[in-house]
Each structure stands twice: as structure tokens, then as C-alpha cells.
Amino acid sequence: MSMPPPSSPPPPSEPPRNTGVIVGLAFAGVFTYAVVNVIVGVVALNLESTVALGVAAGLLALVGIGVGLVLVLLRKSWSIGLGLGLMIGWSLTSIISAGWCTGLNPGLYS
């Protein structure tokens, strides 16, 4: 009597795709950055100081690029989306406003 061949393990299943979560949270990150930008900008403009504008520009870059990069490096689907959204928000705001809303334009400091 012959023995049946041993069954092979099932092929590994592919991990679930989290594209929708990443894209949705990227939009949420852009919106979050816009809200932070408005709040920081209003406070900096009310202080009427070039030092306040410089600190605000540094804070906005830290939130947009620094926090965004840290979130992307966490490698979770929610953090990747949110981090990309923050970085995209900072970049788009800088491009669309020619640096006026993010403190990159040297005309703010003259």
C-alpha cells in the first residue's frame, strides 16, 4: 500500500492592500497641514516681528517635513499616509504661495 505524498503548505497569502487608507490619510494630512499653517501664520503675523516669522517658518517646516518624515519612517499604513500628506501639504503651500505662507520667501523679512 502506497502512502499519499505529503501535502505542501499553502502558498503565502498576499498582505492586504492598504492603498485606500494611505490615500485617504494623505488627503487628511494635507488638510491638517493647512489648518496648522493658518493657525501658526495668524499668530506670527499678529506678533508683527521678523523673529516671530522666522520661528513660524521653522515650526512649519518642522511640522511639514520633520513630522511627515518621521511618520513615513514608522512604516504603518496610517502613518505613511499622514506623513506623506503633511509633506505634500507643506510643498504645495510653498509652491502655490511662492513661499509667502511657509516663510520661505525672503520678501517677508525685509
XYZ file of N, CA and C in Angstrom:
330
model
N 0.842 -1.156 0.000
C 0.000 0.000 0.000
C 0.904 1.242 0.000
N 0.639 2.161 -0.893
C 1.494 3.345 -1.001
C 0.875 4.500 -0.219
N 1.756 5.311 0.297
C 1.332 6.476 1.082
C 1.135 7.667 0.138
N 0.125 8.482 0.387
C -0.033 9.677 -0.454
C 1.123 10.648 -0.187
N 1.494 11.411 -1.210
C 2.606 12.353 -0.987
C 2.208 13.386 0.060
N 3.183 13.849 0.824
C 2.850 14.852 1.845
C 2.344 16.124 1.167
N 1.352 16.686 1.775
C 0.785 17.905 1.181
C 1.718 19.085 1.448
N 1.822 19.891 0.451
C 2.689 21.063 0.604
C 1.900 22.171 1.305
N 2.610 23.056 1.987
C 1.890 24.140 2.669
C 1.251 25.058 1.633
N 0.170 25.691 2.010
C -0.496 26.600 1.059
C 0.433 27.779 0.725
N 0.266 28.316 -0.455
C 1.113 29.468 -0.796
C 0.823 30.627 0.151
N 1.838 31.424 0.432
C 1.597 32.540 1.357
C 0.609 33.527 0.752
N -0.266 33.991 1.597
C -1.250 34.958 1.115
C -0.601 36.334 1.044
N -1.056 37.116 0.073
C -0.519 38.461 -0.068
C -1.076 39.331 1.051
N -0.253 40.270 1.529
C -0.779 41.161 2.567
C -1.898 42.028 1.998
N -2.834 42.402 2.825
C -3.931 43.233 2.309
C -3.406 44.563 1.804
N -4.013 45.046 0.748
C -3.605 46.336 0.198
C -4.253 47.448 1.014
N -3.432 48.381 1.392
C -3.909 49.500 2.205
C -3.866 50.812 1.426
N -4.001 50.715 0.126
C -3.898 51.907 -0.711
C -4.951 52.937 -0.346
N -6.162 52.496 -0.109
C -7.236 53.427 0.234
C -6.967 54.160 1.532
N -6.422 53.452 2.501
C -6.101 54.077 3.786
C -5.007 55.118 3.589
N -3.978 54.773 2.824
C -2.863 55.691 2.606
C -3.326 56.942 1.860
N -4.102 56.756 0.811
C -4.574 57.908 0.029
C -5.513 58.779 0.860
N -6.417 58.159 1.576
C -7.348 58.926 2.413
C -6.627 59.725 3.478
N -5.647 59.110 4.136
C -4.916 59.830 5.167
C -3.949 60.846 4.589
N -3.533 60.659 3.343
C -2.717 61.693 2.693
C -3.542 62.968 2.522
N -4.793 62.819 2.096
C -5.673 63.987 1.996
C -5.907 64.601 3.374
N -6.067 63.761 4.386
C -6.239 64.269 5.752
C -4.985 65.004 6.220
N -3.810 64.515 5.829
C -2.560 65.183 6.191
C -2.425 66.540 5.531
N -2.834 66.649 4.270
C -2.803 67.948 3.584
C -3.738 68.925 4.298
N -4.927 68.475 4.644
C -5.883 69.330 5.349
C -5.347 69.723 6.731
N -4.745 68.765 7.441
C -4.181 69.041 8.757
C -3.077 70.084 8.663
N -2.205 69.940 7.647
C -1.146 70.925 7.485
C -1.724 72.305 7.191
N -2.755 72.364 6.384
C -3.367 73.655 6.055
C -3.914 74.326 7.312
N -4.541 73.559 8.185
C -5.080 74.120 9.429
C -3.949 74.627 10.323
N -2.891 73.823 10.464
C -1.741 74.235 11.276
C -1.109 75.487 10.680
N -1.002 75.545 9.361
C -0.395 76.689 8.692
C -1.187 77.958 8.956
N -2.488 77.888 8.889
C -3.317 79.074 9.147
C -3.150 79.540 10.593
N -3.180 78.616 11.529
C -3.061 78.985 12.940
C -1.700 79.620 13.223
N -0.629 78.963 12.776
C 0.723 79.482 13.019
C 0.912 80.813 12.291
N 0.391 80.915 11.077
C 0.529 82.158 10.321
C -0.175 83.329 10.969
N -1.380 83.117 11.463
C -2.125 84.199 12.123
C -1.397 84.647 13.382
N -0.898 83.712 14.164
C -0.168 84.073 15.388
C 1.094 84.847 15.036
N 1.842 84.373 14.048
C 3.097 85.045 13.672
C 2.838 86.440 13.118
N 1.812 86.598 12.322
C 1.522 87.917 11.757
C 1.011 88.895 12.814
N 0.299 88.391 13.810
C -0.180 89.260 14.881
C 0.957 89.741 15.778
N 2.027 88.992 15.864
C 3.178 89.404 16.675
C 4.003 90.484 15.977
N 3.851 90.629 14.680
C 4.498 91.685 13.884
C 6.005 91.773 14.138
N 6.674 90.653 14.059
C 8.117 90.614 14.281
C 8.750 89.675 13.263
N 9.913 90.072 12.759
C 10.596 89.174 11.816
C 11.104 87.929 12.529
N 11.405 88.050 13.816
C 11.819 86.874 14.584
C 10.654 85.887 14.684
N 9.460 86.399 14.934
C 8.279 85.532 15.010
C 8.019 84.847 13.670
N 8.234 85.584 12.578
C 8.058 84.978 11.255
C 9.086 83.876 11.012
N 10.316 84.102 11.446
C 11.352 83.081 11.293
C 11.070 81.844 12.119
N 10.620 82.051 13.345
C 10.261 80.913 14.205
C 9.076 80.164 13.609
N 8.107 80.896 13.094
C 6.939 80.267 12.472
C 7.352 79.457 11.242
N 8.269 80.011 10.435
C 8.740 79.284 9.254
C 9.444 78.000 9.654
N 10.265 78.077 10.699
C 10.935 76.875 11.194
C 9.962 75.846 11.736
N 8.960 76.315 12.467
C 7.947 75.411 13.017
C 7.146 74.737 11.908
N 6.776 75.521 10.888
C 6.009 74.949 9.774
C 6.834 73.917 9.011
N 8.117 74.191 8.814
C 8.981 73.211 8.142
C 9.153 71.975 9.007
N 9.280 72.157 10.305
C 9.427 71.018 11.213
C 8.179 70.142 11.200
N 7.013 70.779 11.215
C 5.765 70.012 11.183
C 5.592 69.330 9.828
N 5.783 70.090 8.763
C 5.542 69.537 7.434
C 6.543 68.483 7.023
N 7.814 68.793 7.114
C 8.846 67.875 6.643
C 9.314 66.944 7.749
N 9.622 67.478 8.919
C 10.157 66.656 10.010
C 9.177 65.613 10.519
N 8.010 66.059 10.934
C 6.995 65.117 11.447
C 6.533 64.187 10.329
N 6.394 64.742 9.115
C 5.997 63.907 7.983
C 6.992 62.792 7.717
N 8.279 63.106 7.758
C 9.307 62.102 7.515
C 9.330 61.042 8.617
N 9.180 61.475 9.855
C 9.137 60.509 10.969
C 7.950 59.565 10.812
N 6.792 60.112 10.443
C 5.612 59.264 10.261
C 5.799 58.272 9.108
N 6.422 58.707 8.028
C 6.660 57.795 6.906
C 7.618 56.683 7.330
N 8.620 57.022 8.123
C 9.601 56.020 8.556
C 9.041 55.017 9.559
N 7.877 55.301 10.144
C 7.239 54.331 11.048
C 6.725 53.105 10.299
N 6.485 53.242 9.003
C 6.116 52.143 8.109
C 4.774 51.486 8.432
N 3.861 52.189 9.043
C 2.482 51.719 9.211
C 1.650 52.393 8.136
N 0.596 51.745 7.676
C -0.170 52.331 6.571
C -0.780 53.673 6.965
N -1.259 53.805 8.198
C -1.847 55.081 8.614
C -0.780 56.162 8.717
N 0.417 55.802 9.200
C 1.452 56.816 9.376
C 2.072 57.219 8.042
N 2.150 56.284 7.109
C 2.678 56.630 5.780
C 1.765 57.655 5.116
N 0.476 57.403 5.140
C -0.461 58.324 4.516
C -0.448 59.696 5.150
N -0.476 59.737 6.474
C -0.489 61.018 7.171
C 0.824 61.766 6.958
N 1.940 61.054 7.007
C 3.233 61.692 6.801
C 3.390 62.245 5.398
N 2.982 61.474 4.413
C 3.029 61.970 3.034
C 2.128 63.188 2.872
N 0.973 63.154 3.492
C 0.051 64.281 3.411
C 0.640 65.550 4.007
N 1.324 65.426 5.144
C 1.951 66.599 5.747
C 3.033 67.170 4.836
N 3.848 66.282 4.259
C 4.917 66.761 3.373
C 4.353 67.350 2.082
N 3.318 66.729 1.547
C 2.679 67.260 0.340
C 2.027 68.608 0.652
N 1.391 68.713 1.810
C 0.766 69.979 2.202
C 1.778 71.106 2.303
N 2.928 70.838 2.940
C 3.966 71.863 3.045
C 4.482 72.257 1.666
N 4.713 71.249 0.818
C 5.244 71.515 -0.528
C 4.256 72.313 -1.371
N 3.005 71.884 -1.396
C 2.006 72.597 -2.190
C 1.796 74.028 -1.696
N 1.761 74.192 -0.392
C 1.591 75.535 0.161
C 2.771 76.418 -0.226
N 3.975 75.867 -0.180
C 5.161 76.639 -0.562
C 5.134 77.016 -2.038
N 4.736 76.089 -2.881
C 4.723 76.345 -4.325
C 3.615 77.322 -4.698
N 2.412 77.063 -4.212
C 1.261 77.881 -4.599
C 1.397 79.317 -4.089
N 1.939 79.488 -2.889
C 2.045 80.839 -2.327
C 3.405 81.477 -2.580
N 4.248 80.854 -3.385
C 5.602 81.343 -3.668
C 6.392 81.552 -2.378
N 6.138 80.725 -1.397
C 6.867 80.778 -0.141
C 6.352 81.777 0.871
N 5.327 82.540 0.536
C 4.800 83.532 1.465
C 4.136 82.886 2.671
N 3.425 81.786 2.469
C 2.680 81.155 3.566
C 3.520 80.185 4.394
N 4.708 79.873 3.936
C 5.563 78.960 4.694
C 6.842 79.628 5.179
N 7.000 80.910 4.908
C 8.161 81.634 5.397
C 9.405 81.459 4.550
N 9.284 80.920 3.366
C 10.449 80.720 2.506
C 10.792 81.943 1.662
N 9.838 82.814 1.457
C 10.061 83.978 0.598
C 10.833 85.049 1.368
N 11.997 85.454 0.856
C 12.784 86.457 1.571
C 12.097 87.818 1.688
N 11.088 88.072 0.877
C 10.362 89.335 0.957
C 9.633 89.519 2.276
N 9.382 88.444 2.996
C 8.730 88.546 4.310
C 9.597 89.241 5.334
N 10.887 89.148 5.178
C 11.817 89.587 6.213
C 12.416 90.954 5.932
N 11.933 91.644 4.903
C 12.511 92.968 4.601
C 11.625 94.087 5.115
